[in-house]
């Protein structure tokens, strides 16, 4: 360890890195949008941020949530799941937000009085067995969010939240991570609800931010064709060499630690700018460094340890969960390294007709291991997966 200096690097799913590099443009646009909504009291176009696993989507989503909380907004945040209806998850998180409103200032409680009743109507239809108490009696709002049609009820629920927030002088952020995991019917209802809110003459001050894999835009378009035009789409990629250097150097400088050019170049070459691996390299190199100048020997040892950690925690589990047919399919893809693979070429490598590989192809897409970057091609959702397969001789 570097003279007992605290290690600033934090590899791990959703963990906040010491330096959020390469995302300044997205954050700047979001901050401007937050200010615009707060000033006008009107909602803006919903956002979708997509990218490969480990590029920092959840970290960015959490930062957007913190910024909204700092601005005094209500934040409703959840992670979509294929095992639970999106509406039930929304009901639970809206309830948490409303409990906070119920214990806020008199102005906020007065503004949200009607929303408590609308929520009760929504909850009774969505999750009638749920325990949702506010410490005072709340009667359902007749004719509001109680139609039994999710798109209509969700639109009315979100509208009520937005109107109350406007009266209280702030906005609402609805943030959903891993959105591609939600059932397709729920996504359709969500699309319709957000579309309805956006068509109002003065949309309520509600911002929607959804994140997911590169397949998410296509999934949303499958649910509703107009989703291609409704959302503002942003993509997170791996870090540029400059951003990778900043992610390593900036937090180190705060601890009065420097990097040799050789050590930096080694991390750049090995990591490929993959944020999760960059953090793992930083952590392990820091742990083995013997002085306040990180040299190429420190980098070599630390990168080896980082690779072992990432192999065991990220790649191995995904490989072992795959069936034999899926593994054979991925081995054929790995011949292209991390470049997208042509489906017809995969079939040729497997010695089968293209129609004969549709089952493992579809199952790999559904399990989130691969996605379709463009028609006729497949790519891994995790950077470095091909390298792992090739290195381990699978």
XYZ file of C-alpha atoms in Angstrom:
394
model
C 0.000 0.000 0.000
C 1.223 3.524 -0.811
C 2.493 4.682 2.558
C -0.912 3.912 4.097
C -2.643 6.491 1.883
C -6.373 5.646 1.549
C -7.258 3.817 -1.657
C -9.626 6.067 -3.658
C -10.657 3.529 -6.303
C -14.005 1.728 -6.044
C -14.701 -1.102 -8.464
C -18.143 -2.665 -8.203
C -21.635 -2.446 -9.665
C -23.117 1.006 -9.131
C -20.329 2.169 -6.804
C -19.455 5.837 -7.164
C -15.960 6.272 -8.645
C -13.702 8.967 -7.186
C -13.823 10.807 -10.510
C -16.894 10.662 -12.779
C -14.986 11.182 -16.010
C -16.278 11.077 -19.568
C -19.834 11.902 -18.544
C -19.604 15.683 -18.233
C -21.641 16.401 -21.380
C -24.536 14.210 -20.277
C -24.465 15.622 -16.747
C -24.289 19.199 -18.041
C -27.329 18.644 -20.275
C -29.192 17.006 -17.401
C -28.341 19.854 -15.008
C -29.574 22.387 -17.560
C -32.785 20.411 -17.996
C -33.273 20.206 -14.228
C -32.961 23.970 -14.009
C -35.319 24.529 -16.942
C -38.040 22.354 -15.427
C -37.626 24.019 -12.027
C -37.892 27.499 -13.558
C -40.808 26.869 -15.909
C -42.710 24.329 -13.815
C -43.136 22.284 -16.989
C -41.929 18.804 -17.837
C -39.481 18.006 -20.620
C -38.913 15.147 -23.040
C -38.144 11.839 -21.263
C -34.588 10.522 -21.421
C -33.172 7.078 -22.154
C -29.484 6.351 -21.438
C -28.165 3.052 -22.786
C -24.812 1.327 -22.823
C -22.911 -1.885 -22.173
C -22.697 -3.367 -18.697
C -20.140 -1.717 -16.461
C -19.878 1.603 -18.316
C -21.474 3.574 -15.469
C -25.193 3.862 -16.280
C -26.288 3.165 -12.701
C -23.629 5.492 -11.317
C -24.888 8.255 -13.615
C -28.516 7.553 -12.730
C -27.704 7.759 -9.017
C -25.840 11.046 -9.521
C -28.854 12.477 -11.358
C -31.010 11.381 -8.438
C -28.733 13.073 -5.915
C -28.754 16.274 -7.969
C -32.564 16.259 -8.015
C -32.727 15.665 -4.251
C -30.277 18.536 -3.700
C -32.619 20.710 -5.770
C -35.462 19.813 -3.403
C -37.271 17.474 -5.791
C -39.122 14.258 -5.094
C -37.164 11.327 -6.522
C -38.797 7.991 -7.354
C -36.089 5.496 -8.259
C -36.273 1.749 -8.863
C -34.659 -1.113 -10.749
C -36.938 -2.929 -13.180
C -37.203 -6.685 -12.858
C -38.613 -9.428 -15.060
C -39.946 -11.176 -11.935
C -42.152 -8.343 -10.671
C -44.672 -6.108 -12.466
C -43.359 -2.604 -13.022
C -46.602 -1.147 -11.665
C -46.163 -2.876 -8.291
C -42.603 -1.573 -8.016
C -43.807 1.914 -8.919
C -46.537 1.764 -6.295
C -44.004 0.862 -3.601
C -41.574 3.643 -4.537
C -44.286 6.288 -5.032
C -45.515 5.354 -1.563
C -42.049 5.976 -0.102
C -41.950 9.378 -1.796
C -45.419 10.286 -0.535
C -44.529 9.289 3.031
C -41.743 11.858 2.882
C -44.180 14.453 1.547
C -46.572 13.631 4.390
C -43.916 14.558 6.950
C -42.636 17.663 5.134
C -43.713 21.278 5.595
C -47.328 22.372 5.832
C -47.098 23.801 2.305
C -45.971 20.456 0.869
C -48.561 18.428 2.813
C -51.310 20.753 1.605
C -50.088 20.522 -2.011
C -50.057 16.708 -1.898
C -53.379 16.226 -0.093
C -55.207 15.168 -3.250
C -52.297 13.008 -4.418
C -52.579 10.776 -1.354
C -56.150 9.963 -2.421
C -55.137 9.356 -6.044
C -52.372 7.059 -4.854
C -54.845 5.078 -2.764
C -56.960 4.508 -5.892
C -53.875 3.521 -7.887
C -52.594 1.188 -5.181
C -55.919 -0.609 -4.734
C -55.927 -1.542 -8.417
C -52.229 -2.327 -8.695
C -51.333 -3.916 -5.376
C -54.486 -4.418 -3.287
C -52.715 -6.562 -0.702
C -49.903 -4.095 -0.067
C -49.524 -2.339 3.293
C -49.563 1.396 2.570
C -50.256 3.524 5.642
C -49.651 7.251 6.052
C -50.510 7.656 9.725
C -53.826 9.263 8.803
C -56.953 8.123 6.987
C -56.890 8.407 3.195
C -59.933 7.625 1.076
C -59.518 6.663 -2.610
C -60.169 9.415 -5.159
C -63.216 8.271 -7.109
C -62.629 8.229 -10.859
C -58.892 8.806 -10.623
C -56.240 6.146 -11.364
C -58.818 3.428 -10.765
C -59.798 2.317 -14.281
C -57.798 -0.904 -14.128
C -56.001 0.052 -17.344
C -52.369 0.588 -16.401
C -51.520 3.220 -19.012
C -54.451 5.424 -17.974
C -54.008 4.905 -14.247
C -50.253 5.497 -14.384
C -50.727 8.691 -16.405
C -53.236 9.982 -13.851
C -50.986 8.989 -10.947
C -47.962 10.744 -12.431
C -50.034 13.773 -13.375
C -51.265 14.090 -9.806
C -47.710 13.855 -8.504
C -46.553 16.505 -10.957
C -49.391 18.915 -10.200
C -48.744 18.600 -6.471
C -45.030 19.146 -6.971
C -45.746 22.263 -9.052
C -47.964 23.650 -6.279
C -45.215 22.929 -3.748
C -42.587 24.621 -5.908
C -40.430 21.711 -7.093
C -40.391 18.802 -9.546
C -40.481 15.013 -9.683
C -37.780 12.735 -11.073
C -38.846 9.219 -12.053
C -35.693 7.154 -12.603
C -35.761 3.485 -13.645
C -32.618 1.368 -13.993
C -32.343 -1.845 -16.059
C -35.491 -0.817 -17.891
C -35.139 -3.521 -20.533
C -35.989 -6.088 -17.828
C -39.563 -4.848 -17.422
C -42.369 -6.923 -19.024
C -43.192 -5.665 -22.513
C -46.818 -4.925 -21.578
C -45.651 -2.724 -18.706
C -43.274 -0.857 -21.013
C -46.114 -0.245 -23.437
C -48.254 1.178 -20.619
C -45.367 3.368 -19.443
C -44.784 4.658 -22.976
C -48.456 5.534 -23.328
C -48.556 7.265 -19.932
C -45.472 9.385 -20.616
C -46.760 10.153 -24.110
C -50.049 11.402 -22.664
C -48.290 13.622 -20.134
C -46.072 15.097 -22.832
C -49.057 16.115 -24.957
C -50.528 18.428 -22.320
C -50.441 22.141 -23.129
C -48.408 22.601 -19.966
C -46.833 19.265 -19.015
C -46.405 18.715 -15.295
C -42.836 19.160 -13.925
C -41.943 15.477 -14.085
C -38.676 14.243 -15.572
C -38.281 10.628 -16.629
C -34.868 9.010 -16.867
C -34.511 5.357 -17.877
C -31.290 3.389 -18.270
C -30.528 -0.001 -19.760
C -28.542 -2.122 -22.178
C -27.943 -1.099 -25.813
C -31.020 -3.172 -26.713
C -33.293 -0.848 -24.704
C -34.225 1.576 -27.531
C -35.322 -1.366 -29.692
C -37.257 -2.900 -26.783
C -39.124 0.368 -26.185
C -39.860 0.732 -29.906
C -41.234 -2.809 -29.952
C -43.580 -1.864 -27.114
C -44.714 1.341 -28.884
C -43.593 2.425 -32.339
C -43.625 6.123 -31.436
C -41.073 5.516 -28.649
C -38.357 6.149 -31.254
C -39.524 9.773 -31.431
C -40.779 10.291 -27.898
C -37.539 9.771 -25.949
C -34.265 11.634 -26.080
C -31.648 8.881 -26.415
C -28.116 9.149 -25.045
C -25.426 6.467 -25.191
C -22.627 5.804 -22.703
C -19.499 4.295 -24.232
C -16.168 3.183 -22.816
C -13.831 5.971 -21.690
C -11.497 7.727 -24.093
C -7.747 7.505 -23.354
C -7.869 11.056 -21.947
C -10.813 10.265 -19.687
C -9.186 7.016 -18.561
C -6.054 8.900 -17.537
C -8.136 11.468 -15.668
C -10.015 8.689 -13.832
C -6.672 7.389 -12.541
C -4.623 10.548 -12.115
C -7.113 13.009 -10.590
C -8.002 10.987 -7.452
C -4.352 9.988 -7.022
C -3.178 13.583 -7.087
C -5.538 14.405 -4.237
C -3.545 11.885 -2.175
C -0.236 13.322 -3.510
C 0.430 10.203 -5.588
C 1.665 10.279 -9.198
C 1.698 7.783 -12.060
C 4.601 7.127 -14.401
C 3.766 7.368 -18.084
C 4.591 3.688 -18.544
C 2.185 2.621 -15.805
C -0.612 4.751 -17.254
C -0.039 3.428 -20.757
C -0.181 -0.148 -19.493
C -3.595 0.426 -17.878
C -4.849 2.205 -20.995
C -3.761 -0.646 -23.255
C -5.142 -3.377 -21.002
C -8.429 -1.827 -19.871
C -9.625 -0.511 -23.230
C -11.305 2.297 -21.299
C -13.808 -0.098 -19.679
C -14.776 1.874 -16.527
C -15.331 -1.151 -14.282
C -11.936 -2.618 -15.176
C -10.232 0.786 -14.888
C -11.435 1.055 -11.283
C -10.332 -2.513 -10.539
C -6.879 -1.775 -11.977
C -6.611 1.424 -9.955
C -7.534 -0.346 -6.735
C -5.133 -3.271 -7.088
C -2.245 -1.209 -8.422
C -2.660 1.159 -5.483
C -2.594 -1.763 -3.063
C 0.712 -3.138 -4.368
C 2.529 0.156 -4.985
C 5.523 0.733 -2.720
C 5.967 4.479 -3.161
C 4.054 7.594 -4.071
C 5.099 7.202 -7.697
C 3.294 4.295 -9.345
C 5.652 2.576 -11.777
C 5.284 -0.031 -14.505
C 6.060 -2.936 -12.144
C 3.251 -1.825 -9.824
C 0.952 -1.663 -12.838
C 1.904 -5.110 -14.100
C 1.217 -6.803 -10.747
C -1.947 -4.806 -10.030
C -3.419 -5.407 -13.480
C -2.924 -9.149 -13.033
C -4.819 -9.054 -9.754
C -7.519 -6.859 -11.246
C -7.962 -9.278 -14.137
C -8.363 -12.189 -11.717
C -11.018 -10.266 -9.774
C -12.971 -9.239 -12.861
C -12.715 -12.724 -14.382
C -14.121 -14.332 -11.237
C -16.761 -11.729 -10.484
C -17.966 -10.640 -13.891
C -17.145 -13.061 -16.698
C -16.986 -16.500 -15.088
C -20.503 -16.344 -13.633
C -21.964 -15.295 -16.967
C -20.137 -18.069 -18.769
C -21.154 -20.750 -16.286
C -24.820 -19.714 -16.347
C -24.941 -20.294 -20.104
C -26.052 -23.619 -21.555
C -23.714 -25.723 -23.698
C -25.436 -24.488 -26.859
C -25.088 -20.882 -25.701
C -21.416 -21.392 -24.858
C -20.709 -22.815 -28.306
C -22.479 -19.812 -29.815
C -20.407 -17.386 -27.727
C -17.179 -19.181 -28.637
C -18.003 -18.574 -32.289
C -18.677 -14.907 -31.526
C -15.425 -14.574 -29.553
C -13.424 -15.126 -32.736
C -14.293 -11.527 -33.606
C -12.975 -10.339 -30.216
C -15.137 -7.409 -29.058
C -16.220 -6.423 -32.572
C -19.836 -7.199 -33.582
C -20.262 -10.627 -35.188
C -22.228 -11.237 -38.374
C -24.939 -13.807 -37.607
C -24.368 -15.610 -40.904
C -20.663 -15.918 -40.042
C -21.501 -17.350 -36.605
C -23.694 -19.955 -38.284
C -20.880 -20.831 -40.702
C -18.406 -21.260 -37.848
C -20.863 -23.575 -36.105
C -21.466 -25.503 -39.322
C -25.209 -24.887 -39.231
C -27.863 -23.102 -41.188
C -28.771 -19.654 -39.914
C -32.268 -20.802 -38.992
C -30.787 -23.582 -36.851
C -29.061 -21.146 -34.490
C -32.069 -18.937 -33.807
C -32.876 -20.613 -30.461
C -29.502 -20.032 -28.742
C -29.318 -16.594 -30.352
C -32.668 -15.560 -28.927
C -31.963 -17.079 -25.520
C -28.653 -15.190 -25.266
C -30.434 -11.935 -26.112
C -33.153 -12.617 -23.540
C -30.578 -13.400 -20.854
C -28.793 -10.110 -21.524
C -25.490 -11.658 -22.631
C -25.631 -10.371 -26.203
C -27.539 -7.709 -28.101
C -28.180 -6.624 -31.681
C -26.132 -3.478 -32.442
C -27.543 -3.437 -35.980
C -29.491 -5.744 -38.240
C -27.740 -9.060 -38.861
C -25.093 -8.565 -36.158
C -24.614 -9.572 -32.520
C -22.249 -8.243 -29.844
C -21.509 -9.001 -26.196
C -23.178 -6.750 -23.608
C -20.060 -6.886 -21.408
C -16.798 -5.471 -22.809
C -13.982 -8.001 -22.604
C -16.209 -11.087 -22.669
C -14.609 -12.322 -25.885
C -11.140 -11.850 -24.391
C -12.160 -13.909 -21.343
C -13.488 -16.740 -23.534
C -10.367 -16.751 -25.707
C -7.932 -16.568 -22.786
C -9.508 -19.452 -20.935
C -9.657 -21.696 -24.009
C -13.349 -22.301 -23.713
